[in-house]
GROMACS .gro file of C-alpha atoms in nm:
model
  372
    1MET     CA    1  -3.870   0.562 -10.783
    2GLN     CA    2  -3.551   0.648 -10.596
    3GLN     CA    3  -3.304   0.920 -10.682
    4SER     CA    4  -2.951   0.940 -10.550
    5ALA     CA    5  -2.645   1.164 -10.574
    6PHE     CA    6  -2.331   1.264 -10.386
    7LEU     CA    7  -2.352   1.556 -10.142
    8PRO     CA    8  -2.012   1.706 -10.046
    9ARG     CA    9  -1.953   1.725  -9.671
   10GLU     CA   10  -1.934   2.106  -9.672
   11ALA     CA   11  -2.282   2.119  -9.830
   12LEU     CA   12  -2.457   1.947  -9.541
   13SER     CA   13  -2.522   2.290  -9.394
   14GLN     CA   14  -2.731   2.370  -9.701
   15LEU     CA   15  -2.956   2.076  -9.616
   16PHE     CA   16  -3.015   2.235  -9.274
   17GLN     CA   17  -3.078   2.573  -9.436
   18ALA     CA   18  -3.323   2.425  -9.688
   19LEU     CA   19  -3.519   2.255  -9.409
   20GLN     CA   20  -3.525   2.565  -9.191
   21GLY     CA   21  -3.621   2.777  -9.491
   22ASP     CA   22  -3.921   2.548  -9.545
   23GLY     CA   23  -4.032   2.609  -9.186
   24TYR     CA   24  -3.906   2.286  -9.028
   25ARG     CA   25  -3.751   2.271  -8.686
   26VAL     CA   26  -3.452   2.041  -8.728
   27VAL     CA   27  -3.407   1.766  -8.470
   28GLY     CA   28  -3.087   1.567  -8.476
   29PRO     CA   29  -2.815   1.400  -8.271
   30THR     CA   30  -2.595   1.597  -8.036
   31ALA     CA   31  -2.381   1.522  -7.730
   32GLU     CA   32  -2.542   1.603  -7.395
   33GLN     CA   33  -2.438   1.483  -7.049
   34GLY     CA   34  -2.204   1.223  -7.194
   35ALA     CA   35  -2.447   1.064  -7.439
   36ILE     CA   36  -2.580   1.116  -7.792
   37VAL     CA   37  -2.940   1.237  -7.778
   38TYR     CA   38  -3.192   1.388  -8.017
   39ARG     CA   39  -3.243   1.761  -7.964
   40GLU     CA   40  -3.356   2.057  -8.171
   41LEU     CA   41  -3.050   2.182  -8.361
   42GLY     CA   42  -2.970   2.523  -8.502
   43SER     CA   43  -2.688   2.422  -8.734
   44VAL     CA   44  -2.450   2.148  -8.848
   45ALA     CA   45  -2.203   2.267  -8.584
   46GLU     CA   46  -2.416   2.102  -8.314
   47LEU     CA   47  -2.384   1.753  -8.465
   48PRO     CA   48  -2.150   1.517  -8.272
   49ALA     CA   49  -1.852   1.546  -8.509
   50GLY     CA   50  -1.591   1.278  -8.443
   51LEU     CA   51  -1.777   1.122  -8.150
   52VAL     CA   52  -1.789   0.742  -8.134
   53ASP     CA   53  -1.999   0.551  -7.880
   54HIS     CA   54  -1.884   0.235  -7.702
   55GLN     CA   55  -2.167   0.027  -7.560
   56ALA     CA   56  -2.179  -0.288  -7.349
   57PRO     CA   57  -2.425  -0.436  -7.095
   58GLY     CA   58  -2.476  -0.160  -6.838
   59ARG     CA   59  -2.208   0.062  -6.996
   60TYR     CA   60  -2.195   0.358  -7.236
   61ARG     CA   61  -1.898   0.578  -7.317
   62LEU     CA   62  -1.823   0.843  -7.581
   63GLU     CA   63  -1.479   0.882  -7.737
   64GLN     CA   64  -1.363   1.181  -7.942
   65GLN     CA   65  -1.182   1.077  -8.258
   66ALA     CA   66  -1.002   1.287  -8.517
   67HIS     CA   67  -1.196   1.178  -8.827
   68GLY     CA   68  -1.474   1.432  -8.765
   69ARG     CA   69  -1.758   1.219  -8.908
   70TYR     CA   70  -2.100   1.333  -8.790
   71PHE     CA   71  -2.274   0.994  -8.771
   72ASP     CA   72  -2.010   0.747  -8.652
   73TRP     CA   73  -2.207   0.671  -8.337
   74VAL     CA   74  -2.445   0.374  -8.338
   75GLY     CA   75  -2.745   0.468  -8.129
   76THR     CA   76  -2.893   0.759  -7.940
   77ALA     CA   77  -2.989   0.712  -7.575
   78GLN     CA   78  -3.352   0.715  -7.684
   79GLY     CA   79  -3.510   0.677  -8.025
   80LEU     CA   80  -3.788   0.884  -8.179
   81LYS     CA   81  -4.049   0.777  -7.921
   82PRO     CA   82  -4.036   1.085  -7.693
   83TRP     CA   83  -4.099   1.315  -7.992
   84LEU     CA   84  -4.428   1.144  -8.079
   85PHE     CA   85  -4.550   0.955  -7.772
   86THR     CA   86  -4.440   1.226  -7.530
   87PRO     CA   87  -4.352   1.131  -7.168
   88GLU     CA   88  -4.625   1.366  -7.044
   89GLN     CA   89  -4.932   1.454  -7.247
   90PRO     CA   90  -5.228   1.664  -7.120
   91LEU     CA   91  -5.545   1.504  -7.253
   92MET     CA   92  -5.846   1.689  -7.115
   93VAL     CA   93  -5.934   1.977  -6.884
   94ALA     CA   94  -6.250   1.992  -6.673
   95ARG     CA   95  -6.340   2.348  -6.566
   96GLU     CA   96  -6.592   2.458  -6.308
   97VAL     CA   97  -6.851   2.684  -6.470
   98GLU     CA   98  -7.179   2.822  -6.354
   99GLY     CA   99  -7.419   2.536  -6.317
  100GLY     CA  100  -7.170   2.254  -6.362
  101LEU     CA  101  -6.850   2.148  -6.538
  102ARG     CA  102  -6.717   2.203  -6.889
  103PHE     CA  103  -6.487   1.943  -7.045
  104GLU     CA  104  -6.232   2.054  -7.307
  105SER     CA  105  -6.000   1.831  -7.509
  106VAL     CA  106  -5.639   1.949  -7.524
  107ARG     CA  107  -5.514   2.013  -7.876
  108GLU     CA  108  -5.168   2.148  -7.956
  109THR     CA  109  -5.014   2.314  -8.260
  110VAL     CA  110  -4.721   2.096  -8.365
  111PRO     CA  111  -4.450   2.253  -8.584
  112PRO     CA  112  -4.321   2.071  -8.895
  113THR     CA  113  -4.026   1.866  -8.772
  114ALA     CA  114  -3.738   1.720  -8.974
  115VAL     CA  115  -3.544   1.451  -8.787
  116ILE     CA  116  -3.195   1.373  -8.912
  117GLY     CA  117  -2.980   1.077  -8.809
  118LEU     CA  118  -3.241   0.803  -8.761
  119ARG     CA  119  -3.126   0.442  -8.796
  120ASN     CA  120  -3.328   0.159  -8.944
  121CYS     CA  121  -3.407   0.012  -8.601
  122ASP     CA  122  -3.559   0.353  -8.514
  123LEU     CA  123  -3.770   0.351  -8.831
  124ALA     CA  124  -3.885  -0.004  -8.759
  125ALA     CA  125  -3.984   0.106  -8.410
  126LEU     CA  126  -4.171   0.403  -8.556
  127ALA     CA  127  -4.368   0.166  -8.781
  128LEU     CA  128  -4.463  -0.036  -8.472
  129GLN     CA  129  -4.572   0.274  -8.282
  130ASP     CA  130  -4.774   0.383  -8.586
  131ARG     CA  131  -4.947   0.047  -8.576
  132HIS     CA  132  -5.036   0.088  -8.210
  133PHE     CA  133  -5.130   0.456  -8.198
  134LEU     CA  134  -5.281   0.512  -8.544
  135GLN     CA  135  -5.419   0.188  -8.681
  136GLY     CA  136  -5.636   0.067  -8.393
  137GLU     CA  137  -6.001   0.130  -8.327
  138TYR     CA  138  -5.922   0.455  -8.143
  139PRO     CA  139  -5.636   0.647  -8.312
  140ASP     CA  140  -5.445   0.875  -8.078
  141PRO     CA  141  -5.495   1.238  -8.195
  142HIS     CA  142  -5.185   1.367  -8.012
  143TYR     CA  143  -4.955   1.110  -8.172
  144ALA     CA  144  -5.123   1.163  -8.510
  145ALA     CA  145  -5.070   1.540  -8.496
  146ARG     CA  146  -4.695   1.495  -8.441
  147ARG     CA  147  -4.661   1.212  -8.691
  148GLU     CA  148  -4.823   1.415  -8.971
  149GLN     CA  149  -4.559   1.687  -8.932
  150LEU     CA  150  -4.254   1.458  -8.962
  151LEU     CA  151  -3.993   1.453  -9.236
  152LEU     CA  152  -3.742   1.173  -9.179
  153ILE     CA  153  -3.375   1.173  -9.281
  154ALA     CA  154  -3.211   0.841  -9.194
  155VAL     CA  155  -2.846   0.733  -9.191
  156ASN     CA  156  -2.707   0.389  -9.270
  157CYS     CA  157  -2.505   0.235  -8.988
  158HIS     CA  158  -2.142   0.167  -9.077
  159ARG     CA  159  -2.062  -0.026  -8.762
  160SER     CA  160  -2.254  -0.201  -8.485
  161ALA     CA  161  -2.221  -0.161  -8.110
  162ALA     CA  162  -2.153  -0.469  -7.899
  163THR     CA  163  -2.516  -0.450  -7.785
  164CYS     CA  164  -2.676  -0.442  -8.133
  165PHE     CA  165  -2.871  -0.741  -8.268
  166CYS     CA  166  -3.090  -0.580  -8.538
  167VAL     CA  167  -2.971  -0.828  -8.802
  168SER     CA  168  -3.141  -1.111  -8.612
  169THR     CA  169  -3.471  -0.920  -8.583
  170GLY     CA  170  -3.463  -0.817  -8.950
  171ASP     CA  171  -3.452  -0.445  -8.867
  172GLY     CA  172  -3.107  -0.333  -8.977
  173PRO     CA  173  -2.849  -0.214  -9.008
  174GLU     CA  174  -2.927  -0.077  -9.358
  175VAL     CA  175  -3.220   0.161  -9.405
  176THR     CA  176  -3.489  -0.017  -9.604
  177ALA     CA  177  -3.810   0.187  -9.575
  178GLY     CA  178  -3.980   0.470  -9.396
  179ALA     CA  179  -3.742   0.762  -9.460
  180ASP     CA  180  -3.775   1.057  -9.697
  181LEU     CA  181  -3.398   1.085  -9.742
  182VAL     CA  182  -3.121   0.836  -9.660
  183LEU     CA  183  -2.756   0.934  -9.604
  184ASP     CA  184  -2.445   0.720  -9.628
  185GLU     CA  185  -2.151   0.910  -9.472
  186LEU     CA  186  -1.838   0.849  -9.681
  187GLY     CA  187  -1.573   1.079  -9.536
  188ALA     CA  188  -1.567   1.350  -9.804
  189GLY     CA  189  -1.945   1.362  -9.822
  190PHE     CA  190  -2.267   1.164  -9.837
  191TRP     CA  191  -2.436   0.927 -10.075
  192VAL     CA  192  -2.794   1.058 -10.058
  193TRP     CA  193  -3.109   0.867 -10.159
  194ALA     CA  194  -3.451   1.023 -10.195
  195SER     CA  195  -3.733   0.779 -10.119
  196SER     CA  196  -4.042   0.999 -10.125
  197PRO     CA  197  -4.175   1.293 -10.326
  198ARG     CA  198  -4.074   1.527 -10.042
  199GLY     CA  199  -3.728   1.373 -10.034
  200ARG     CA  200  -3.686   1.408 -10.410
  201ALA     CA  201  -3.794   1.773 -10.399
  202LEU     CA  202  -3.545   1.838 -10.120
  203LEU     CA  203  -3.259   1.655 -10.292
  204ALA     CA  204  -3.317   1.849 -10.614
  205ARG     CA  205  -3.235   2.174 -10.430
  206LEU     CA  206  -2.903   2.055 -10.288
  207PRO     CA  207  -2.563   2.113 -10.457
  208THR     CA  208  -2.504   1.746 -10.538
  209ARG     CA  209  -2.286   1.584 -10.801
  210PRO     CA  210  -2.292   1.242 -10.969
  211LEU     CA  211  -2.185   0.938 -10.771
  212ALA     CA  212  -1.848   0.779 -10.845
  213GLY     CA  213  -1.786   0.407 -10.850
  214ALA     CA  214  -1.553   0.448 -10.552
  215HIS     CA  215  -1.842   0.590 -10.347
  216LYS     CA  216  -2.054   0.281 -10.409
  217ARG     CA  217  -1.769   0.041 -10.334
  218ARG     CA  218  -1.685   0.221 -10.010
  219SER     CA  219  -2.051   0.228  -9.903
  220LYS     CA  220  -2.093  -0.143  -9.974
  221ALA     CA  221  -1.787  -0.232  -9.766
  222LEU     CA  222  -1.898  -0.018  -9.471
  223ARG     CA  223  -2.250  -0.157  -9.471
  224LYS     CA  224  -2.113  -0.511  -9.482
  225ARG     CA  225  -1.900  -0.431  -9.176
  226ALA     CA  226  -2.207  -0.308  -8.988
  227ARG     CA  227  -2.374  -0.647  -9.028
  228LEU     CA  228  -2.103  -0.811  -8.814
  229GLN     CA  229  -2.283  -0.829  -8.479
  230GLN     CA  230  -2.194  -1.016  -8.162
  231ARG     CA  231  -2.550  -1.084  -8.050
  232ALA     CA  232  -2.850  -1.253  -8.215
  233LEU     CA  233  -3.191  -1.363  -8.096
  234PRO     CA  234  -3.248  -1.733  -8.171
  235SER     CA  235  -3.562  -1.662  -8.378
  236THR     CA  236  -3.784  -1.377  -8.492
  237ASP     CA  237  -4.085  -1.564  -8.346
  238LEU     CA  238  -4.027  -1.682  -7.988
  239ARG     CA  239  -4.387  -1.751  -7.892
  240GLU     CA  240  -4.352  -2.126  -7.843
  241PRO     CA  241  -4.054  -2.132  -7.602
  242LEU     CA  242  -4.162  -1.819  -7.412
  243TYR     CA  243  -4.520  -1.938  -7.365
  244LYS     CA  244  -4.380  -2.267  -7.236
  245ALA     CA  245  -4.147  -2.081  -6.998
  246ARG     CA  246  -4.423  -1.848  -6.877
  247ASP     CA  247  -4.576  -2.094  -6.632
  248ASN     CA  248  -4.249  -2.203  -6.471
  249GLU     CA  249  -4.138  -1.930  -6.228
  250GLN     CA  250  -3.810  -2.108  -6.152
  251LEU     CA  251  -3.690  -2.024  -6.504
  252TRP     CA  252  -3.722  -1.652  -6.430
  253GLN     CA  253  -3.569  -1.644  -6.084
  254SER     CA  254  -3.205  -1.591  -6.191
  255VAL     CA  255  -3.286  -1.277  -6.389
  256ALA     CA  256  -3.531  -1.159  -6.121
  257ASP     CA  257  -3.252  -1.184  -5.861
  258ARG     CA  258  -3.058  -0.919  -6.058
  259CYS     CA  259  -3.343  -0.703  -6.191
  260LEU     CA  260  -3.395  -0.380  -5.995
  261THR     CA  261  -3.743  -0.332  -6.154
  262CYS     CA  262  -3.637   0.027  -6.226
  263GLY     CA  263  -3.803   0.028  -6.569
  264ASN     CA  264  -3.502   0.173  -6.753
  265CYS     CA  265  -3.539  -0.094  -7.022
  266ALA     CA  266  -3.897   0.014  -7.093
  267ALA     CA  267  -3.810   0.385  -7.083
  268VAL     CA  268  -3.535   0.357  -7.348
  269CYS     CA  269  -3.718   0.096  -7.556
  270PRO     CA  270  -3.836   0.266  -7.878
  271THR     CA  271  -4.152   0.053  -7.895
  272CYS     CA  272  -4.284   0.032  -7.534
  273PHE     CA  273  -4.609   0.224  -7.511
  274CYS     CA  274  -4.758   0.167  -7.163
  275SER     CA  275  -4.906   0.471  -6.992
  276ARG     CA  276  -5.128   0.579  -6.708
  277VAL     CA  277  -5.356   0.881  -6.664
  278ASP     CA  278  -5.316   1.110  -6.363
  279GLU     CA  279  -5.552   1.383  -6.251
  280GLU     CA  280  -5.410   1.718  -6.132
  281SER     CA  281  -5.591   2.017  -5.985
  282PRO     CA  282  -5.482   2.357  -5.849
  283LEU     CA  283  -5.538   2.432  -5.479
  284ASP     CA  284  -5.862   2.619  -5.550
  285ALA     CA  285  -5.996   2.310  -5.735
  286SER     CA  286  -6.130   2.534  -6.012
  287GLN     CA  287  -6.027   2.285  -6.278
  288SER     CA  288  -5.886   1.938  -6.321
  289THR     CA  289  -5.644   1.822  -6.591
  290GLN     CA  290  -5.605   1.465  -6.707
  291ILE     CA  291  -5.241   1.396  -6.796
  292ARG     CA  292  -5.110   1.083  -6.966
  293ARG     CA  293  -4.765   0.980  -6.844
  294TRP     CA  294  -4.533   0.697  -6.946
  295ASP     CA  295  -4.568   0.391  -6.730
  296THR     CA  296  -4.409   0.048  -6.729
  297CYS     CA  297  -4.501  -0.304  -6.632
  298PHE     CA  298  -4.223  -0.280  -6.370
  299ASN     CA  299  -4.435  -0.043  -6.156
  300ASP     CA  300  -4.668  -0.194  -5.893
  301GLU     CA  301  -4.949   0.044  -5.997
  302HIS     CA  302  -4.938  -0.087  -6.352
  303SER     CA  303  -5.093  -0.417  -6.242
  304TYR     CA  304  -5.312  -0.281  -5.960
  305LEU     CA  305  -5.652  -0.443  -5.991
  306VAL     CA  306  -5.942  -0.428  -5.744
  307GLY     CA  307  -5.726  -0.369  -5.437
  308HIS     CA  308  -5.443  -0.603  -5.538
  309VAL     CA  309  -5.112  -0.575  -5.723
  310VAL     CA  310  -5.129  -0.863  -5.970
  311ARG     CA  311  -4.758  -0.858  -6.060
  312GLU     CA  312  -4.585  -0.795  -5.730
  313SER     CA  313  -4.246  -0.966  -5.766
  314ALA     CA  314  -3.952  -0.910  -6.001
  315VAL     CA  315  -4.020  -1.253  -6.149
  316HIS     CA  316  -4.371  -1.150  -6.252
  317LYS     CA  317  -4.267  -0.805  -6.380
  318TYR     CA  318  -3.968  -0.911  -6.590
  319ARG     CA  319  -4.161  -1.210  -6.726
  320GLN     CA  320  -4.448  -0.981  -6.831
  321TRP     CA  321  -4.214  -0.734  -7.004
  322LEU     CA  322  -4.017  -0.996  -7.195
  323THR     CA  323  -4.306  -1.223  -7.285
  324HIS     CA  324  -4.525  -0.937  -7.402
  325LYS     CA  325  -4.252  -0.785  -7.617
  326LEU     CA  326  -4.118  -1.101  -7.781
  327ALA     CA  327  -4.426  -1.326  -7.788
  328MET     CA  328  -4.761  -1.151  -7.738
  329TRP     CA  329  -4.679  -0.876  -7.987
  330HIS     CA  330  -4.699  -1.136  -8.263
  331ASP     CA  331  -5.064  -1.192  -8.173
  332GLN     CA  332  -5.134  -0.818  -8.145
  333TYR     CA  333  -4.918  -0.668  -8.422
  334ASP     CA  334  -4.801  -0.964  -8.636
  335ARG     CA  335  -4.438  -0.928  -8.533
  336SER     CA  336  -4.206  -0.905  -8.232
  337GLY     CA  337  -4.196  -0.579  -8.038
  338CYS     CA  338  -3.815  -0.575  -8.048
  339THR     CA  339  -3.612  -0.409  -8.326
  340GLY     CA  340  -3.269  -0.514  -8.195
  341CYS     CA  341  -3.144  -0.165  -8.104
  342GLY     CA  342  -2.985  -0.297  -7.781
  343ARG     CA  343  -3.079   0.007  -7.571
  344CYS     CA  344  -3.232  -0.210  -7.296
  345ILE     CA  345  -2.894  -0.386  -7.260
  346THR     CA  346  -2.682  -0.071  -7.256
  347TRP     CA  347  -2.898   0.129  -7.016
  348CYS     CA  348  -2.982  -0.149  -6.770
  349PRO     CA  349  -2.798  -0.042  -6.452
  350VAL     CA  350  -2.705  -0.404  -6.375
  351GLY     CA  351  -2.635  -0.504  -6.735
  352ILE     CA  352  -2.914  -0.757  -6.791
  353ASP     CA  353  -2.883  -0.877  -7.150
  354ILE     CA  354  -3.216  -0.962  -7.315
  355VAL     CA  355  -3.043  -1.180  -7.576
  356GLU     CA  356  -2.862  -1.387  -7.312
  357GLU     CA  357  -3.183  -1.427  -7.111
  358VAL     CA  358  -3.382  -1.543  -7.415
  359ASP     CA  359  -3.105  -1.786  -7.513
  360ARG     CA  360  -3.105  -1.929  -7.161
  361LEU     CA  361  -3.483  -1.960  -7.145
  362CYS     CA  362  -3.499  -2.131  -7.484
  363THR     CA  363  -3.221  -2.372  -7.388
  364GLU     CA  364  -3.381  -2.462  -7.055
  365VAL     CA  365  -3.725  -2.508  -7.211
  366LYS     CA  366  -3.576  -2.728  -7.483
  367ALA     CA  367  -3.392  -2.933  -7.221
  368GLY     CA  368  -3.720  -2.987  -7.036
  369ALA     CA  369  -3.672  -2.769  -6.729
  370PRO     CA  370  -3.840  -2.927  -6.425
  371ARG     CA  371  -4.180  -2.787  -6.331
  372GLU     CA  372  -4.222  -2.619  -5.996
   0.00000   0.00000   0.00000
């Protein structure tokens, strides 16, 4: 059962205070080095009031506007991924002891964490990461420890960036599931939904008042505006055309000629989960620590196998990334690995557009592209 009410804008600080009083560290959006990012926040004053983001292939710019709304940006530079699947995670320490070695698993104490500002594409990505890290044969204890401590406060998008295509993947822009509280920013305040027992308990402590009809009409109009997007994938299931394109390297050459294989797309993608394990030791070699670090299929080492790099060229690397995300994920996780956030388009240094590339591949496959 949901519960909703109107929270005046000046009362948002009481939401922060309630969370902090319950022992949560509050993570939310703030401006840093010219971008909106998630960081630990001390108060409402650190939210990006009045900041609007403009995104395009290979471009990102913030603009200060006078309206002062806290959530009028569309997407953070990264989603929730770094807070759960951390870029660097110590796994195990081997220590030299008398008579041999002792192996110790690394376990950390994770504080309760409330994240405010998440969009539906972020929540969809979180559900995918949960599927990978928690629901397999070997659940990841480090991810699980962080996930168990999360309280999620999402925000409905009221506009889309030029790089968004979440409508075509079925992952936005409205929040549908996965949050404890949902906010709709309406100028003078917020329409707040509670979608979990924790959310309802939190909402009951806030100085809310009943919703007015004008609030609902305004919210409906803004959410309708957010669904107007410039980009769309041709289908939610692209296995057939991409598997057909996979064996024809000529189809991938035009994108490979532009791809720098830098891996930015994988780093900002909220669902990519590739990693490697490094071993580090001090100079006296008294111990050795195994550390998991983010990796990407754009690195040579990622496909190193028995003395050979299997995917050496940009053709092979980009093809692997795209085909795995949009086709193979259906076989592994029953859906595409893309939630339409558009980060891979915005943060690609040469502006490669995944939607344009998929459209082109599908068109050329349909037209019967010549085999090599």
